Coordinates of C-alpha atoms in Angstrom, one line a residue:
M1 CA 3.9 19.3 2.0
S2 CA 1.1 17.0 0.9
S3 CA 1.2 14.4 3.7
D4 CA -0.6 11.7 1.8
V5 CA 2.2 11.5 -0.8
I6 CA 4.9 10.3 1.6
P7 CA 3.1 10.3 5.0
A8 CA 4.9 10.2 8.3
G9 CA 5.7 6.6 9.2
S10 CA 6.0 5.5 5.6
V11 CA 8.7 3.2 4.2
G12 CA 10.3 3.1 0.8
L13 CA 12.6 1.0 -1.3
N14 CA 15.5 2.0 -3.6
I15 CA 15.3 0.6 -7.2
D16 CA 18.6 0.5 -9.0
P17 CA 18.5 2.0 -12.6
S18 CA 21.0 -0.4 -14.0
A19 CA 20.2 -1.4 -17.6
A20 CA 21.9 -4.8 -17.2
D21 CA 18.7 -6.3 -15.8
A22 CA 16.0 -3.8 -16.4
A23 CA 13.3 -6.4 -15.7
A24 CA 14.5 -6.5 -12.1
A25 CA 13.4 -3.0 -11.6
R26 CA 9.8 -3.9 -12.5
R27 CA 9.9 -7.0 -10.3
L28 CA 11.1 -4.9 -7.4
A29 CA 8.4 -2.3 -8.0
H30 CA 5.7 -5.1 -8.1
L31 CA 7.1 -6.6 -4.8
A32 CA 6.9 -3.1 -3.2
D33 CA 3.4 -2.4 -4.5
E34 CA 2.0 -5.8 -3.4
G35 CA 3.9 -5.8 -0.1
G36 CA 2.7 -2.5 1.3
V37 CA 5.7 -0.3 0.7
D38 CA 4.7 3.3 0.3
F39 CA 7.2 4.7 -2.2
V40 CA 10.2 3.8 -4.4
G41 CA 13.2 6.0 -5.3
V42 CA 15.5 5.9 -8.3
Q43 CA 18.9 7.6 -8.3
D44 CA 19.5 10.1 -11.1
H45 CA 22.9 9.9 -12.7
L46 CA 22.4 10.5 -16.4
Y47 CA 26.2 10.4 -17.1
H48 CA 26.6 6.8 -16.0
P49 CA 26.4 4.8 -19.3
E50 CA 25.2 1.7 -17.4
F51 CA 22.2 3.5 -15.9
L52 CA 18.8 4.0 -17.4
D53 CA 17.4 7.5 -17.4
A54 CA 15.7 7.9 -14.0
W55 CA 12.7 9.8 -15.2
T56 CA 11.9 7.3 -17.9
L57 CA 12.3 4.5 -15.4
I58 CA 10.0 6.0 -12.7
T59 CA 7.4 6.6 -15.3
I60 CA 7.4 3.0 -16.3
L61 CA 7.4 1.9 -12.7
A62 CA 4.5 4.2 -11.9
A63 CA 2.5 2.9 -14.9
G64 CA 3.0 -0.7 -13.7
T65 CA 1.9 -0.2 -10.1
E66 CA -1.3 0.9 -8.4
R67 CA -0.3 2.3 -5.0
L68 CA 3.4 3.4 -5.0
T69 CA 4.6 6.9 -4.9
V70 CA 7.6 7.3 -7.2
L71 CA 10.4 9.8 -6.9
P72 CA 13.9 10.5 -8.4
N73 CA 16.4 10.3 -5.5
V74 CA 17.5 12.9 -6.3
A75 CA 17.0 14.7 -9.7
N76 CA 20.1 16.4 -10.9
T77 CA 19.1 20.1 -11.4
V78 CA 22.3 20.8 -13.3
L79 CA 21.2 18.7 -16.2
R80 CA 17.5 19.0 -15.7
A81 CA 16.2 22.6 -16.0
P82 CA 13.8 23.5 -13.3
A83 CA 10.8 24.6 -15.3
P84 CA 10.6 21.5 -17.6
L85 CA 11.3 19.3 -14.5
I86 CA 8.4 20.6 -12.5
K87 CA 6.1 20.3 -15.5
A88 CA 7.3 16.7 -16.0
A89 CA 6.5 16.0 -12.3
H90 CA 3.0 17.5 -12.5
S91 CA 2.4 15.6 -15.8
L92 CA 3.3 12.3 -14.1
S93 CA 1.3 13.2 -11.0
I94 CA -1.8 13.8 -13.1
L95 CA -1.3 10.5 -15.0
T96 CA -0.8 8.5 -11.8
G97 CA -3.5 10.0 -9.5
G98 CA -1.0 12.0 -7.5
R99 CA 1.7 9.3 -6.9
V100 CA 4.7 11.5 -7.4
A101 CA 7.2 13.3 -5.2
L102 CA 10.3 15.1 -6.5
G103 CA 13.7 14.6 -4.9
V104 CA 16.1 17.3 -6.1
G105 CA 19.7 18.1 -5.5
A106 CA 22.5 20.4 -6.7
G107 CA 24.2 17.7 -8.7
A108 CA 27.2 15.4 -8.0
A109 CA 30.3 14.5 -10.0
P110 CA 31.0 17.9 -11.6
P111 CA 33.4 16.6 -14.2
A112 CA 30.9 13.9 -15.4
T113 CA 28.1 16.4 -15.4
A114 CA 30.2 18.9 -17.5
A115 CA 31.1 16.1 -19.9
Y116 CA 27.4 15.5 -20.4
G117 CA 26.9 19.1 -21.4
G118 CA 26.2 20.7 -18.0
P119 CA 27.8 24.0 -16.9
E120 CA 31.0 23.9 -15.0
R121 CA 30.4 25.6 -11.6
T122 CA 32.3 26.0 -8.4
P123 CA 30.7 24.5 -5.3
G124 CA 29.4 27.9 -4.2
Q125 CA 28.0 28.5 -7.7
A126 CA 26.3 25.1 -7.7
V127 CA 24.5 25.9 -4.4
T128 CA 23.4 29.3 -5.7
A129 CA 22.1 27.7 -8.9
F130 CA 20.3 25.1 -6.9
E131 CA 18.5 27.6 -4.8
E132 CA 17.4 29.5 -7.9
A133 CA 16.2 26.2 -9.4
L134 CA 14.2 25.5 -6.3
R135 CA 12.6 28.9 -6.3
V136 CA 11.6 28.5 -9.9
M137 CA 10.0 25.1 -9.2
R138 CA 8.1 26.4 -6.2
A139 CA 6.8 29.3 -8.3
M140 CA 5.6 26.9 -10.9
N141 CA 4.3 24.2 -8.5
G142 CA 0.7 25.4 -8.4
P143 CA -1.9 27.8 -9.7
G144 CA -1.9 31.4 -8.7
T145 CA 0.0 33.2 -11.5
D146 CA -0.5 33.5 -15.2
A147 CA 3.2 33.8 -15.9
V148 CA 6.4 33.2 -13.9
R149 CA 9.4 35.5 -14.2
F150 CA 12.7 34.8 -12.6
D151 CA 16.0 36.5 -13.4
G152 CA 18.8 34.8 -11.4
E153 CA 22.5 34.4 -11.8
H154 CA 22.1 30.9 -13.3
H155 CA 18.5 30.5 -14.1
H156 CA 16.1 32.7 -16.1
V157 CA 12.4 32.2 -16.6
R158 CA 10.8 34.9 -18.8
G159 CA 7.1 34.8 -18.5
A160 CA 6.7 31.0 -18.5
R161 CA 3.1 29.9 -18.2
P162 CA 2.9 27.0 -15.7
G163 CA 0.5 24.1 -15.9
P164 CA -1.2 21.8 -16.2
F165 CA -1.4 21.2 -12.5
A166 CA -2.0 18.1 -10.5
E167 CA -4.7 18.2 -7.8
R168 CA -2.0 19.1 -5.2
P169 CA 1.5 20.6 -5.5
V170 CA 4.3 18.0 -6.0
P171 CA 6.4 17.8 -2.8
L172 CA 10.0 19.0 -3.3
L173 CA 12.4 16.9 -1.2
V174 CA 16.0 18.2 -1.0
G175 CA 19.2 16.0 -0.9
A176 CA 21.4 18.2 1.3
Y177 CA 24.4 17.9 3.6
R178 CA 26.3 21.1 4.0
P179 CA 25.1 24.2 5.9
R180 CA 24.0 26.3 3.0
M181 CA 22.1 23.5 1.4
L182 CA 20.5 22.6 4.7
R183 CA 19.4 26.2 5.2
I184 CA 17.9 26.2 1.7
T185 CA 16.0 23.1 2.7
G186 CA 14.6 24.8 5.7
R187 CA 13.5 27.9 3.8
L188 CA 12.2 26.3 0.6
G189 CA 12.0 22.5 0.8
D190 CA 9.0 20.4 1.5
G191 CA 11.3 17.6 2.8
W192 CA 14.9 16.6 3.5
L193 CA 16.3 13.4 1.9
P194 CA 19.8 12.6 3.1
S195 CA 21.6 9.2 3.1
N196 CA 23.4 7.5 5.9
G197 CA 26.2 6.9 3.4
F198 CA 26.9 10.6 3.5
A199 CA 25.2 11.7 6.7
P200 CA 25.7 9.0 9.3
P201 CA 23.6 9.1 12.5
E202 CA 26.1 11.0 14.6
T203 CA 25.9 14.0 12.2
I204 CA 22.1 14.2 11.9
T205 CA 21.2 16.2 15.0
A206 CA 23.3 19.2 14.0
M207 CA 21.9 19.0 10.5
Q208 CA 18.4 19.0 11.7
R209 CA 19.0 22.1 13.8
E210 CA 20.2 23.9 10.7
I211 CA 17.0 23.0 8.9
D212 CA 14.8 23.9 11.8
A213 CA 16.5 27.3 12.4
A214 CA 16.2 28.3 8.7
A215 CA 12.6 27.2 8.6
T216 CA 11.8 29.3 11.7
E217 CA 13.6 32.3 10.4
A218 CA 11.6 32.0 7.1
G219 CA 8.4 32.0 9.1
R220 CA 7.7 28.3 8.5
D221 CA 6.8 25.6 11.0
P222 CA 9.8 23.2 10.9
R223 CA 7.4 20.3 11.4
E224 CA 6.1 21.1 7.8
V225 CA 9.5 19.8 6.5
R226 CA 9.2 16.0 6.0
R227 CA 12.4 14.1 7.0
V228 CA 13.2 10.9 5.0
Y229 CA 16.4 8.9 5.6
N230 CA 18.0 6.9 2.9
V231 CA 19.3 3.9 4.8
M232 CA 21.8 1.7 3.1
G233 CA 22.8 -1.7 4.3
T234 CA 22.1 -5.5 4.5
I235 CA 19.6 -7.5 6.4
T236 CA 21.3 -10.6 7.6
D237 CA 20.4 -13.8 9.5
G238 CA 20.1 -13.7 13.3
S239 CA 23.6 -15.0 14.0
A240 CA 25.4 -12.2 12.1
P241 CA 26.9 -9.3 14.0
A242 CA 25.2 -6.0 13.8
V243 CA 27.0 -2.9 12.5
E244 CA 25.7 0.7 12.5
G245 CA 27.1 3.8 10.8
R246 CA 27.3 4.6 7.1
R247 CA 25.7 1.2 6.5
L248 CA 23.4 -0.9 8.7
T249 CA 24.2 -4.6 8.7
G250 CA 22.3 -7.0 11.0
P251 CA 19.2 -9.2 11.5
P252 CA 15.7 -7.9 11.2
D253 CA 15.3 -7.1 14.9
F254 CA 18.3 -4.9 14.8
W255 CA 16.9 -3.1 11.7
V256 CA 13.6 -2.5 13.4
E257 CA 15.1 -1.3 16.7
T258 CA 17.6 1.0 14.8
L259 CA 15.0 2.6 12.5
L260 CA 12.6 3.2 15.4
R261 CA 15.5 4.8 17.4
Y262 CA 16.3 7.0 14.4
R263 CA 12.7 8.1 14.4
A264 CA 12.6 8.9 18.1
D265 CA 16.0 10.3 18.6
L266 CA 17.0 11.8 15.2
G267 CA 13.6 13.1 14.1
F268 CA 13.1 11.1 10.9
D269 CA 9.5 10.6 9.6
S270 CA 10.1 7.9 7.0
F271 CA 12.8 5.6 5.7
L272 CA 14.0 4.4 2.3
F273 CA 15.9 1.1 2.2
W274 CA 18.8 0.6 -0.1
P275 CA 20.0 -3.0 -0.3
V276 CA 23.8 -3.3 -0.4
D277 CA 26.2 -6.2 -1.2
A278 CA 23.4 -8.7 -1.5
D279 CA 20.7 -9.9 -3.9
P280 CA 18.3 -6.9 -4.2
E281 CA 15.1 -9.0 -4.6
E282 CA 15.9 -11.2 -1.6
Q283 CA 16.8 -8.1 0.5
A284 CA 13.6 -6.3 -0.7
T285 CA 11.5 -9.3 0.3
R286 CA 13.1 -9.4 3.7
F287 CA 12.6 -5.7 4.3
I288 CA 9.0 -5.9 3.1
T289 CA 8.1 -8.9 5.3
E290 CA 10.4 -8.7 8.3
V291 CA 11.2 -5.0 8.9
A292 CA 8.7 -2.6 7.2
P293 CA 5.5 -3.8 8.9
R294 CA 7.0 -3.4 12.3
V295 CA 8.3 0.0 11.6
R296 CA 5.1 1.3 10.1
T297 CA 2.8 0.1 12.9
A298 CA 5.0 1.1 15.8
P299 CA 3.5 3.6 18.2
G300 CA 4.1 7.3 17.3
H301 CA 4.7 6.5 13.6
G302 CA 2.3 9.2 12.4
S303 CA 3.7 12.0 14.5

């Protein structure tokens, strides 16, 4: 993975794609860019009528900033075919000077996805289709072949000519939770992108072992797989009680101590903050000023 896209020790910010206040997304991106945040992520749920299209939004956010890496968190590969998706990622990377990472997943909410025109698949079929999509994207993620051919159960590429290419491959970060998806991450992914809402801290060690074992079996160094934790929660005043689990709730000192512990004990390289149940701009400002600098500069952040 290109370590300067989302380097170890970096911090990110979620930006909500709600169309109700589209200007807020730009304000948050500006705050992040000016405040030293390294990357921003946007969830990709095309079937929600209240959400903007994630790819359009991250393109606008990238165009309006100078430093930030942008990524869909994560792109729905059921509704986004892999060959056009990796081309879109390289196109945006070329236009932004390399500020693009690509979060990808097998897709959520099957009924909503099917209602939007996607294929109806069983959970097992969805994972198989995702692995095929990831293989297609890896094959088309850099020069080295004139034409890509792939004949899978769900995806078919018949002599596609990849390009144009950014200066470096776009890193592919996988949103994965169950064993098969974790093993795919270890074999083929450049990074792992789980959320504490679905993978709370007590589950992480076993998941990390699945990824590491699969990477080793595939002849890869597990350390090549970046580990980025989506951390949802609320930064509170100092008198509020601290709560850990599927959401973090507590004052800045609690957030800093907890994220540094997640790095040391759970093996995460980087963190992406999702404000929950509070004003997103106020929470983003607190994260940028009171939490992120202390997490980024802590000893061992670049390991």
